[in-house]
Amino acid sequence: MKFHRPLRLTALAAFTGLVLGCGSSSTPAPTLAPTGPVFSILRANLFGTDQQANGPSTSGESLSSNGRFLVFSSSATNLVDNDTNGFQDCFVRDTFTGVTSRVSLDSSNAQGDGDSTTPRISADGRFVVFTSSATNLVAGDTNAMPDVFLRDLTNGVTTRISVDSAEAEANGGSSAISISSDGRFVAFFSTATNLVPGDNNGFIDVFLRDTLNGTTTRVSLDSQGNEGNGDSFAGVASDDGRFVAFYSEASNLVAGDANNASDIFLKDLQDGSIQLVSVSSTNQQSNGGCSPSIDMTFDGRFVSFTGAGTNLVPDDNNGLADVFVRDVVGQTTVRASLTNEGAETTDIGSFAPKISANGRYVVFSSGSDQLVLEDTNGVEDIFLRDLLGATTARLNVSQDGVQANGLSEHPGISADGRFVMFGSEATNLVPNDTNGVRDIFQSRNPAEP
């Protein structure tokens, strides 16, 4: 079984649709604090503490380690002062102080002349990586392609990431995927053929940029350094830059890849080895394809992914996409998209997993009404699975536990597992939500007060 084509197109939206974003006022240097205001759910895409956005926002699926800072993109023009570029911008929200700042700026704080999207923030809250079609964020941007940029929120400097090791710009479009805790390593994918020597496969590849050493390395290769025979994207790097998990449609990255389906791989950049992640605990290849939406713990041990295979765990009989977690050290695979009783869903699949740093919590989205009791809203919701406690909770609910009256999607989880962010079209999650557009919310993990 393969995933439907629209899932792949969704993953490539930053490439083709380019719904991007960033803006104008300068960004303050972040200071991580141990605690913040007590809440069960709050709205994040605001100007100050109460002015609603006048345009839709998209979750960046990314928070700082303690949940203080979160990132999103938006077409709203009233989240910061002097947002007059008419393009979608990227923003960071300080949930402790209630300040929203624009990220997609050049180093003199001039706003971009193109859309910016897919922001990801480092765990320390200092760096934000994002994709932009703007041509004025750095000097010499003449490739007329979406590029990947890195914003240092402390010193206000913006640099381009999607370049080769000699700083030459890419001859194809690129999109940001992930950033390490300290901002040193950025994983991205690109159609460019000039980022590394010998890129002749004509497919999308995954790359890793080391911002300290100024090097760009191609990740989507087999253990002998041969390039893949299919598209690869959605890379997530470990904190030390050694491991990168990614999605690929290539069939020649590991020996014996005969399932004729998209898979999840883990590349070891230290010794060059590569292994299949989307396999069962007995290393059986999946009999169904995988989604490009993946995540990995900082140490590279646990990888969360969505797969349509029915043979990755015992008793998988629903024929739907499920969320799985692979322990690459213990060589085990478990299913996360289960009810509190350990039952599978039989109505709708689950997608878009993100995992906490210790591998205990997995947040994901699903339109199923079977994961928790009293799920009757008929829309996609955000769920949190505690793999240790074997419990599942719905998080896109109001302070009083009222279920959302609109779709929720694109979840992210803080490294400490205490906070979750997501986008939602619901109007009843917080009081006075009257703007009629998709907003950004942050909720608490009930198991980690």
Tab-separated table of C-alpha atoms in Angstrom:
chain	number	residue	atom	x	y	z
A	1	MET	CA	0.000	0.000	0.000
A	2	LYS	CA	1.267	3.462	-0.858
A	3	PHE	CA	0.196	6.794	0.503
A	4	HIS	CA	-2.042	8.905	-1.643
A	5	ARG	CA	-0.309	11.526	-3.736
A	6	PRO	CA	-1.738	14.504	-1.783
A	7	LEU	CA	0.302	13.526	1.290
A	8	ARG	CA	3.501	13.878	-0.685
A	9	LEU	CA	2.379	17.181	-2.098
A	10	THR	CA	1.624	18.436	1.395
A	11	ALA	CA	5.160	17.654	2.464
A	12	LEU	CA	6.470	19.584	-0.532
A	13	ALA	CA	4.169	22.571	-0.053
A	14	ALA	CA	7.052	24.798	0.947
A	15	PHE	CA	8.652	23.930	-2.388
A	16	THR	CA	5.775	24.482	-4.752
A	17	GLY	CA	2.964	26.315	-2.977
A	18	LEU	CA	5.383	28.355	-0.864
A	19	VAL	CA	3.065	29.449	1.877
A	20	LEU	CA	5.850	31.244	3.758
A	21	GLY	CA	6.400	34.088	6.162
A	22	CYS	CA	8.369	36.610	8.321
A	23	GLY	CA	8.406	40.345	9.177
A	24	SER	CA	9.588	43.658	10.551
A	25	SER	CA	10.188	44.632	14.156
A	26	SER	CA	13.516	43.535	15.605
A	27	THR	CA	13.538	40.368	17.679
A	28	PRO	CA	14.681	40.439	21.321
A	29	ALA	CA	17.345	38.045	22.515
A	30	PRO	CA	15.660	35.064	24.160
A	31	THR	CA	16.204	34.262	27.804
A	32	LEU	CA	14.988	30.829	28.812
A	33	ALA	CA	13.188	30.831	32.141
A	34	PRO	CA	12.283	27.746	34.194
A	35	THR	CA	8.607	28.527	34.597
A	36	GLY	CA	5.873	30.532	32.928
A	37	PRO	CA	2.222	31.403	33.361
A	38	VAL	CA	-0.071	28.559	34.406
A	39	PHE	CA	-2.651	27.589	31.771
A	40	SER	CA	-4.195	24.583	30.069
A	41	ILE	CA	-4.512	26.228	26.642
A	42	LEU	CA	-3.664	29.647	25.210
A	43	ARG	CA	-3.673	31.383	21.835
A	44	ALA	CA	-0.223	32.372	20.569
A	45	ASN	CA	-0.669	34.293	17.304
A	46	LEU	CA	-1.522	37.589	18.940
A	47	PHE	CA	-0.182	41.130	19.054
A	48	GLY	CA	0.490	41.682	22.734
A	49	THR	CA	-1.884	39.762	24.938
A	50	ASP	CA	-5.214	40.230	23.217
A	51	GLN	CA	-5.150	41.587	19.640
A	52	GLN	CA	-6.205	38.812	17.251
A	53	ALA	CA	-4.491	38.101	13.951
A	54	ASN	CA	-6.230	39.481	10.862
A	55	GLY	CA	-5.022	36.594	8.702
A	56	PRO	CA	-4.567	32.812	8.965
A	57	SER	CA	-1.519	31.289	10.642
A	58	THR	CA	0.238	27.937	10.238
A	59	SER	CA	1.969	26.066	13.030
A	60	GLY	CA	5.736	25.719	12.800
A	61	GLU	CA	5.429	22.447	14.765
A	62	SER	CA	8.356	23.645	16.862
A	63	LEU	CA	8.918	24.990	20.388
A	64	SER	CA	11.917	25.758	22.562
A	65	SER	CA	12.851	23.042	25.035
A	66	ASN	CA	10.783	24.462	27.897
A	67	GLY	CA	7.906	25.619	25.699
A	68	ARG	CA	8.519	29.327	26.237
A	69	PHE	CA	9.095	30.162	22.577
A	70	LEU	CA	7.131	28.805	19.632
A	71	VAL	CA	7.207	29.648	15.933
A	72	PHE	CA	4.605	29.952	13.207
A	73	SER	CA	4.001	31.572	9.835
A	74	SER	CA	1.156	33.928	9.064
A	75	SER	CA	-0.315	36.203	6.430
A	76	ALA	CA	-1.599	38.501	9.188
A	77	THR	CA	-0.372	42.086	9.000
A	78	ASN	CA	-1.126	43.153	12.572
A	79	LEU	CA	1.048	40.833	14.670
A	80	VAL	CA	3.956	43.297	14.705
A	81	ASP	CA	4.290	46.980	13.891
A	82	ASN	CA	5.108	48.038	10.317
A	83	ASP	CA	4.244	44.743	8.625
A	84	THR	CA	3.646	46.191	5.166
A	85	ASN	CA	5.307	43.739	2.783
A	86	GLY	CA	2.096	41.955	1.798
A	87	PHE	CA	3.728	38.541	2.147
A	88	GLN	CA	3.415	35.680	4.553
A	89	ASP	CA	5.953	36.022	7.359
A	90	CYS	CA	7.490	33.915	10.144
A	91	PHE	CA	7.068	34.829	13.793
A	92	VAL	CA	8.258	33.766	17.230
A	93	ARG	CA	6.011	34.063	20.257
A	94	ASP	CA	7.322	34.462	23.787
A	95	THR	CA	4.532	32.865	25.794
A	96	PHE	CA	5.967	34.164	29.083
A	97	THR	CA	5.996	37.862	28.162
A	98	GLY	CA	3.248	37.815	25.538
A	99	VAL	CA	5.495	39.360	22.876
A	100	THR	CA	5.326	38.336	19.200
A	101	SER	CA	8.316	39.174	16.990
A	102	ARG	CA	8.928	38.791	13.284
A	103	VAL	CA	11.755	36.480	12.262
A	104	SER	CA	11.907	36.682	8.454
A	105	LEU	CA	14.013	39.832	8.305
A	106	ASP	CA	17.412	40.679	6.923
A	107	SER	CA	20.297	41.539	9.230
A	108	SER	CA	19.277	45.207	9.286
A	109	ASN	CA	15.693	44.209	10.199
A	110	ALA	CA	14.254	45.017	6.762
A	111	GLN	CA	11.224	42.886	5.906
A	112	GLY	CA	11.368	40.256	3.183
A	113	ASP	CA	10.098	40.794	-0.358
A	114	GLY	CA	8.647	37.280	-0.633
A	115	ASP	CA	6.744	34.651	1.314
A	116	SER	CA	8.380	32.852	4.244
A	117	THR	CA	7.225	29.627	5.926
A	118	THR	CA	8.186	26.356	7.710
A	119	PRO	CA	9.903	27.977	10.705
A	120	ARG	CA	11.700	25.733	13.211
A	121	ILE	CA	13.255	26.980	16.460
A	122	SER	CA	16.301	25.618	18.271
A	123	ALA	CA	15.707	24.096	21.689
A	124	ASP	CA	17.643	26.913	23.365
A	125	GLY	CA	15.310	29.444	21.742
A	126	ARG	CA	18.085	31.411	20.050
A	127	PHE	CA	17.895	30.351	16.389
A	128	VAL	CA	15.043	30.006	13.899
A	129	VAL	CA	15.434	28.340	10.519
A	130	PHE	CA	12.836	28.974	7.819
A	131	THR	CA	12.144	28.811	4.092
A	132	SER	CA	11.659	31.942	2.019
A	133	SER	CA	11.241	33.062	-1.565
A	134	ALA	CA	12.424	36.551	-0.562
A	135	THR	CA	15.465	37.821	-2.453
A	136	ASN	CA	16.554	40.543	-0.032
A	137	LEU	CA	17.235	38.673	3.200
A	138	VAL	CA	20.920	38.250	2.373
A	139	ALA	CA	23.223	39.884	-0.152
A	140	GLY	CA	23.725	38.149	-3.496
A	141	ASP	CA	20.491	36.155	-3.519
A	142	THR	CA	19.949	35.885	-7.272
A	143	ASN	CA	18.819	32.300	-7.816
A	144	ALA	CA	15.084	33.157	-7.906
A	145	MET	CA	14.410	30.043	-5.814
A	146	PRO	CA	13.056	29.427	-2.326
A	147	ASP	CA	16.014	29.200	0.038
A	148	VAL	CA	16.613	28.181	3.636
A	149	PHE	CA	17.653	30.901	6.093
A	150	LEU	CA	18.823	31.005	9.698
A	151	ARG	CA	17.951	33.877	12.015
A	152	ASP	CA	19.985	34.480	15.166
A	153	LEU	CA	17.513	36.060	17.569
A	154	THR	CA	20.283	37.234	19.879
A	155	ASN	CA	22.353	39.289	17.457
A	156	GLY	CA	19.729	39.827	14.739
A	157	VAL	CA	21.807	38.274	11.958
A	158	THR	CA	20.220	36.343	9.071
A	159	THR	CA	22.305	33.911	7.008
A	160	ARG	CA	21.497	31.616	4.103
A	161	ILE	CA	21.742	27.885	4.817
A	162	SER	CA	20.976	26.356	1.400
A	163	VAL	CA	24.429	26.965	-0.053
A	164	ASP	CA	27.351	24.707	-0.868
A	165	SER	CA	30.486	24.439	1.258
A	166	ALA	CA	31.985	27.391	-0.618
A	167	GLU	CA	28.875	29.534	0.068
A	168	ALA	CA	27.656	29.357	-3.560
A	169	GLU	CA	23.869	29.574	-3.846
A	170	ALA	CA	21.699	26.635	-4.867
A	171	ASN	CA	20.493	26.227	-8.452
A	172	GLY	CA	17.222	24.722	-7.235
A	173	GLY	CA	14.586	25.261	-4.582
A	174	SER	CA	15.198	24.280	-0.966
A	175	SER	CA	13.050	23.878	2.143
A	176	ALA	CA	13.868	23.893	5.861
A	177	ILE	CA	13.088	20.797	7.903
A	178	SER	CA	14.855	20.763	11.275
A	179	ILE	CA	17.439	22.477	13.470
A	180	SER	CA	19.600	21.077	16.263
A	181	SER	CA	19.216	22.226	19.872
A	182	ASP	CA	22.037	24.754	19.664
A	183	GLY	CA	21.369	25.786	16.060
A	184	ARG	CA	24.595	24.333	14.683
A	185	PHE	CA	23.066	21.738	12.359
A	186	VAL	CA	20.215	22.338	9.918
A	187	ALA	CA	18.650	19.585	7.823
A	188	PHE	CA	16.922	20.586	4.594
A	189	PHE	CA	15.954	19.140	1.243
A	190	SER	CA	16.569	20.575	-2.193
A	191	THR	CA	16.192	20.044	-5.910
A	192	ALA	CA	19.555	21.751	-6.408
A	193	THR	CA	22.298	19.812	-8.160
A	194	ASN	CA	25.241	22.030	-7.185
A	195	LEU	CA	25.284	21.834	-3.389
A	196	VAL	CA	27.709	18.906	-3.405
A	197	PRO	CA	29.917	17.407	-6.137
A	198	GLY	CA	28.513	14.508	-8.146
A	199	ASP	CA	24.820	15.230	-7.638
A	200	ASN	CA	23.520	13.686	-10.846
A	201	ASN	CA	20.473	11.672	-9.822
A	202	GLY	CA	17.867	14.258	-10.808
A	203	PHE	CA	15.913	13.725	-7.575
A	204	ILE	CA	15.225	15.732	-4.454
A	205	ASP	CA	17.938	15.087	-1.866
A	206	VAL	CA	18.392	15.678	1.861
A	207	PHE	CA	21.331	17.774	3.053
A	208	LEU	CA	22.881	18.729	6.378
A	209	ARG	CA	24.434	22.139	6.917
A	210	ASP	CA	27.044	22.578	9.639
A	211	THR	CA	26.866	26.286	10.453
A	212	LEU	CA	30.014	26.134	12.587
A	213	ASN	CA	32.290	24.573	9.976
A	214	GLY	CA	30.417	26.014	6.993
A	215	THR	CA	29.978	22.653	5.269
A	216	THR	CA	27.063	21.128	3.372
A	217	THR	CA	26.775	17.337	3.216
A	218	ARG	CA	24.388	15.164	1.218
A	219	VAL	CA	22.597	12.687	3.465
A	220	SER	CA	20.431	10.644	1.085
A	221	LEU	CA	23.150	8.221	-0.017
A	222	ASP	CA	23.726	4.512	0.488
A	223	SER	CA	26.533	3.198	2.695
A	224	GLN	CA	28.974	3.348	-0.218
A	225	GLY	CA	28.153	6.952	-1.046
A	226	ASN	CA	25.969	6.151	-4.054
A	227	GLU	CA	23.049	8.508	-4.647
A	228	GLY	CA	19.431	7.459	-4.395
A	229	ASN	CA	17.192	6.560	-7.327
A	230	GLY	CA	14.168	8.408	-5.919
A	231	ASP	CA	13.150	11.583	-4.103
A	232	SER	CA	14.243	12.058	-0.490
A	233	PHE	CA	13.111	14.754	1.941
A	234	ALA	CA	11.908	15.470	5.505
A	235	GLY	CA	15.302	15.128	7.207
A	236	VAL	CA	15.706	15.415	10.993
A	237	ALA	CA	19.199	15.585	12.513
A	238	SER	CA	20.478	14.512	15.915
A	239	ASP	CA	22.040	17.173	18.110
A	240	ASP	CA	25.601	16.096	17.377
A	241	GLY	CA	24.949	16.032	13.626
A	242	ARG	CA	25.883	12.372	13.384
A	243	PHE	CA	22.467	10.897	12.585
A	244	VAL	CA	19.814	12.098	10.144
A	245	ALA	CA	16.446	10.402	9.747
A	246	PHE	CA	14.646	11.033	6.479
A	247	TYR	CA	11.899	9.883	4.128
A	248	SER	CA	12.744	8.443	0.733
A	249	GLU	CA	11.146	6.875	-2.295
A	250	ALA	CA	14.509	5.462	-3.378
A	251	SER	CA	14.859	1.679	-3.516
A	252	ASN	CA	18.656	1.449	-3.577
A	253	LEU	CA	19.705	3.032	-0.280
A	254	VAL	CA	19.895	-0.298	1.558
A	255	ALA	CA	20.382	-3.809	0.253
A	256	GLY	CA	17.229	-5.856	-0.220
A	257	ASP	CA	14.777	-2.939	-0.262
A	258	ALA	CA	12.067	-4.815	-2.130
A	259	ASN	CA	8.803	-3.512	-0.677
A	260	ASN	CA	8.183	-1.078	-3.551
A	261	ALA	CA	7.099	1.581	-1.065
A	262	SER	CA	8.374	4.795	0.479
A	263	ASP	CA	10.437	4.217	3.624
A	264	ILE	CA	12.087	5.979	6.547
A	265	PHE	CA	15.880	5.729	6.821
A	266	LEU	CA	18.549	6.653	9.359
A	267	LYS	CA	21.919	7.779	8.056
A	268	ASP	CA	25.060	7.694	10.199
A	269	LEU	CA	27.278	10.451	8.825
A	270	GLN	CA	30.215	9.313	10.945
A	271	ASP	CA	30.668	5.851	9.443
A	272	GLY	CA	28.447	6.258	6.368
A	273	SER	CA	26.114	3.416	7.268
A	274	ILE	CA	22.374	3.612	6.660
A	275	GLN	CA	19.501	1.545	8.014
A	276	LEU	CA	15.790	1.156	7.461
A	277	VAL	CA	13.708	2.615	10.273
A	278	SER	CA	10.255	1.692	8.983
A	279	VAL	CA	10.604	-1.976	9.875
A	280	SER	CA	9.108	-4.282	12.493
A	281	SER	CA	10.833	-5.413	15.683
A	282	THR	CA	12.012	-8.443	13.721
A	283	ASN	CA	13.363	-6.142	10.980
A	284	GLN	CA	10.649	-7.101	8.521
A	285	GLN	CA	10.183	-4.471	5.814
A	286	SER	CA	6.928	-2.575	5.821
A	287	ASN	CA	4.244	-3.795	3.426
A	288	GLY	CA	2.960	-0.239	3.057
A	289	GLY	CA	4.355	3.211	2.373
A	290	CYS	CA	5.318	5.918	4.839
A	291	SER	CA	4.459	9.594	5.141
A	292	PRO	CA	7.171	12.290	4.929
A	293	SER	CA	6.185	13.559	8.381
A	294	ILE	CA	8.805	12.245	10.826
A	295	ASP	CA	10.641	13.292	13.983
A	296	MET	CA	13.584	12.087	16.063
A	297	THR	CA	14.904	12.534	19.592
A	298	PHE	CA	17.998	14.693	20.083
A	299	ASP	CA	20.246	11.659	20.600
A	300	GLY	CA	19.038	9.928	17.437
A	301	ARG	CA	17.686	6.905	19.289
A	302	PHE	CA	13.914	7.186	18.789
A	303	VAL	CA	12.262	7.998	15.457
A	304	SER	CA	8.542	8.675	15.128
A	305	PHE	CA	6.860	8.236	11.765
A	306	THR	CA	3.572	7.515	10.026
A	307	GLY	CA	3.226	4.302	8.073
A	308	ALA	CA	0.501	2.431	6.237
A	309	GLY	CA	2.126	-0.965	6.733
A	310	THR	CA	0.139	-3.604	8.588
A	311	ASN	CA	3.124	-5.759	9.548
A	312	LEU	CA	5.170	-3.346	11.665
A	313	VAL	CA	3.504	-4.436	14.905
A	314	PRO	CA	1.318	-7.435	15.795
A	315	ASP	CA	-2.453	-7.184	15.419
A	316	ASP	CA	-2.448	-4.224	13.029
A	317	ASN	CA	-5.671	-4.940	11.191
A	318	ASN	CA	-7.142	-1.501	10.526
A	319	GLY	CA	-5.653	-0.955	7.081
A	320	LEU	CA	-5.025	2.686	8.012
A	321	ALA	CA	-2.028	4.937	8.466
A	322	ASP	CA	-0.733	4.677	12.031
A	323	VAL	CA	1.917	6.442	14.093
A	324	PHE	CA	4.926	4.345	15.089
A	325	VAL	CA	8.080	4.840	17.149
A	326	ARG	CA	11.283	2.993	16.313
A	327	ASP	CA	13.992	2.446	18.920
A	328	VAL	CA	17.069	2.144	16.718
A	329	VAL	CA	19.203	1.000	19.662
A	330	GLY	CA	16.808	-1.611	21.001
A	331	GLN	CA	15.666	-2.446	17.442
A	332	THR	CA	11.999	-2.386	18.444
A	333	THR	CA	8.950	-0.748	16.858
A	334	VAL	CA	5.785	0.185	18.746
A	335	ARG	CA	2.510	1.774	17.682
A	336	ALA	CA	1.556	5.094	19.297
A	337	SER	CA	-1.848	5.761	17.723
A	338	LEU	CA	-3.824	3.633	20.179
A	339	THR	CA	-6.635	4.170	22.663
A	340	ASN	CA	-6.201	4.052	26.435
A	341	GLU	CA	-7.237	0.420	26.217
A	342	GLY	CA	-4.557	-0.290	23.633
A	343	ALA	CA	-7.049	-0.682	20.782
A	344	GLU	CA	-6.424	0.523	17.241
A	345	THR	CA	-8.638	2.934	15.347
A	346	THR	CA	-10.780	1.524	12.568
A	347	ASP	CA	-12.271	4.679	11.074
A	348	ILE	CA	-9.512	7.166	10.203
A	349	GLY	CA	-5.706	7.062	10.336
A	350	SER	CA	-3.206	9.134	12.315
A	351	PHE	CA	-0.466	11.447	11.073
A	352	ALA	CA	2.201	14.100	11.762
A	353	PRO	CA	3.962	12.687	14.855
A	354	LYS	CA	6.392	14.679	16.994
A	355	ILE	CA	8.317	13.137	19.878
A	356	SER	CA	9.691	14.488	23.169
A	357	ALA	CA	13.431	14.437	23.803
A	358	ASN	CA	13.287	11.389	26.077
A	359	GLY	CA	11.094	9.421	23.667
A	360	ARG	CA	8.239	9.102	26.148
A	361	TYR	CA	5.596	11.358	24.599
A	362	VAL	CA	4.340	11.406	21.015
A	363	VAL	CA	1.919	14.051	19.789
A	364	PHE	CA	0.017	13.489	16.535
A	365	SER	CA	-3.112	14.460	14.637
A	366	SER	CA	-6.043	12.245	13.736
A	367	GLY	CA	-9.600	12.545	12.511
A	368	SER	CA	-10.550	9.355	14.335
A	369	ASP	CA	-13.311	9.588	16.940
A	370	GLN	CA	-12.143	6.375	18.635
A	371	LEU	CA	-8.912	7.421	20.345
A	372	VAL	CA	-10.605	8.995	23.364
A	373	LEU	CA	-14.101	8.885	24.820
A	374	GLU	CA	-16.705	11.497	23.869
A	375	ASP	CA	-14.933	12.513	20.653
A	376	THR	CA	-17.950	13.627	18.650
A	377	ASN	CA	-16.763	16.755	16.850
A	378	GLY	CA	-16.102	14.996	13.540
A	379	VAL	CA	-12.853	16.876	12.819
A	380	GLU	CA	-9.127	16.282	13.052
A	381	ASP	CA	-7.834	16.568	16.621
A	382	ILE	CA	-4.486	16.634	18.428
A	383	PHE	CA	-3.578	13.656	20.613
A	384	LEU	CA	-0.757	12.901	23.022
A	385	ARG	CA	0.398	9.339	23.625
A	386	ASP	CA	2.357	8.530	26.765
A	387	LEU	CA	4.359	5.469	25.753
A	388	LEU	CA	5.399	4.824	29.338
A	389	GLY	CA	1.966	5.169	30.897
A	390	ALA	CA	0.173	3.708	27.842
A	391	THR	CA	-2.374	6.547	27.858
A	392	THR	CA	-3.797	8.799	25.144
A	393	ALA	CA	-5.176	12.287	25.746
A	394	ARG	CA	-6.808	14.853	23.468
A	395	LEU	CA	-5.161	18.267	23.824
A	396	ASN	CA	-7.114	20.591	21.515
A	397	VAL	CA	-9.832	21.237	24.054
A	398	SER	CA	-10.806	24.383	25.926
A	399	GLN	CA	-9.953	25.199	29.538
A	400	ASP	CA	-13.248	23.566	30.500
A	401	GLY	CA	-12.628	20.476	28.388
A	402	VAL	CA	-14.971	21.447	25.534
A	403	GLN	CA	-13.938	19.797	22.269
A	404	ALA	CA	-12.884	21.919	19.298
A	405	ASN	CA	-15.517	22.998	16.772
A	406	GLY	CA	-12.965	23.114	13.957
A	407	LEU	CA	-10.050	21.177	12.505
A	408	SER	CA	-6.694	21.132	14.328
A	409	GLU	CA	-3.377	20.109	12.746
A	410	HIS	CA	0.434	20.418	12.595
A	411	PRO	CA	1.323	19.619	16.223
A	412	GLY	CA	4.692	20.139	17.862
A	413	ILE	CA	5.988	19.210	21.324
A	414	SER	CA	8.591	20.790	23.584
A	415	ALA	CA	11.695	18.759	24.368
A	416	ASP	CA	10.655	18.387	28.001
A	417	GLY	CA	7.276	17.024	26.894
A	418	ARG	CA	5.300	19.587	28.898
A	419	PHE	CA	3.895	21.716	26.087
A	420	VAL	CA	2.246	21.107	22.725
A	421	MET	CA	1.488	23.592	19.951
A	422	PHE	CA	-0.842	23.254	16.968
A	423	GLY	CA	-2.884	25.202	14.455
A	424	SER	CA	-6.668	25.172	14.591
A	425	GLU	CA	-9.707	26.562	12.841
A	426	ALA	CA	-11.741	26.140	16.034
A	427	THR	CA	-13.316	29.248	17.527
A	428	ASN	CA	-14.161	27.846	20.970
A	429	LEU	CA	-10.780	26.881	22.419
A	430	VAL	CA	-10.219	30.243	24.097
A	431	PRO	CA	-12.579	33.130	24.901
A	432	ASN	CA	-13.153	35.935	22.377
A	433	ASP	CA	-11.886	34.056	19.312
A	434	THR	CA	-13.786	36.017	16.683
A	435	ASN	CA	-11.290	36.524	13.863
A	436	GLY	CA	-12.607	33.614	11.793
A	437	VAL	CA	-9.157	32.366	10.697
A	438	ARG	CA	-6.802	29.532	11.611
A	439	ASP	CA	-4.944	30.366	14.833
A	440	ILE	CA	-1.988	28.975	16.789
A	441	PHE	CA	-2.500	27.421	20.206
A	442	GLN	CA	-0.357	26.016	22.978
A	443	SER	CA	-1.632	23.451	25.459
A	444	ARG	CA	-0.156	21.601	28.415
A	445	ASN	CA	0.566	17.916	28.754
A	446	PRO	CA	-1.743	16.815	31.598
A	447	ALA	CA	0.832	14.238	32.700
A	448	GLU	CA	3.551	16.899	33.085
A	449	PRO	CA	2.047	19.832	35.061
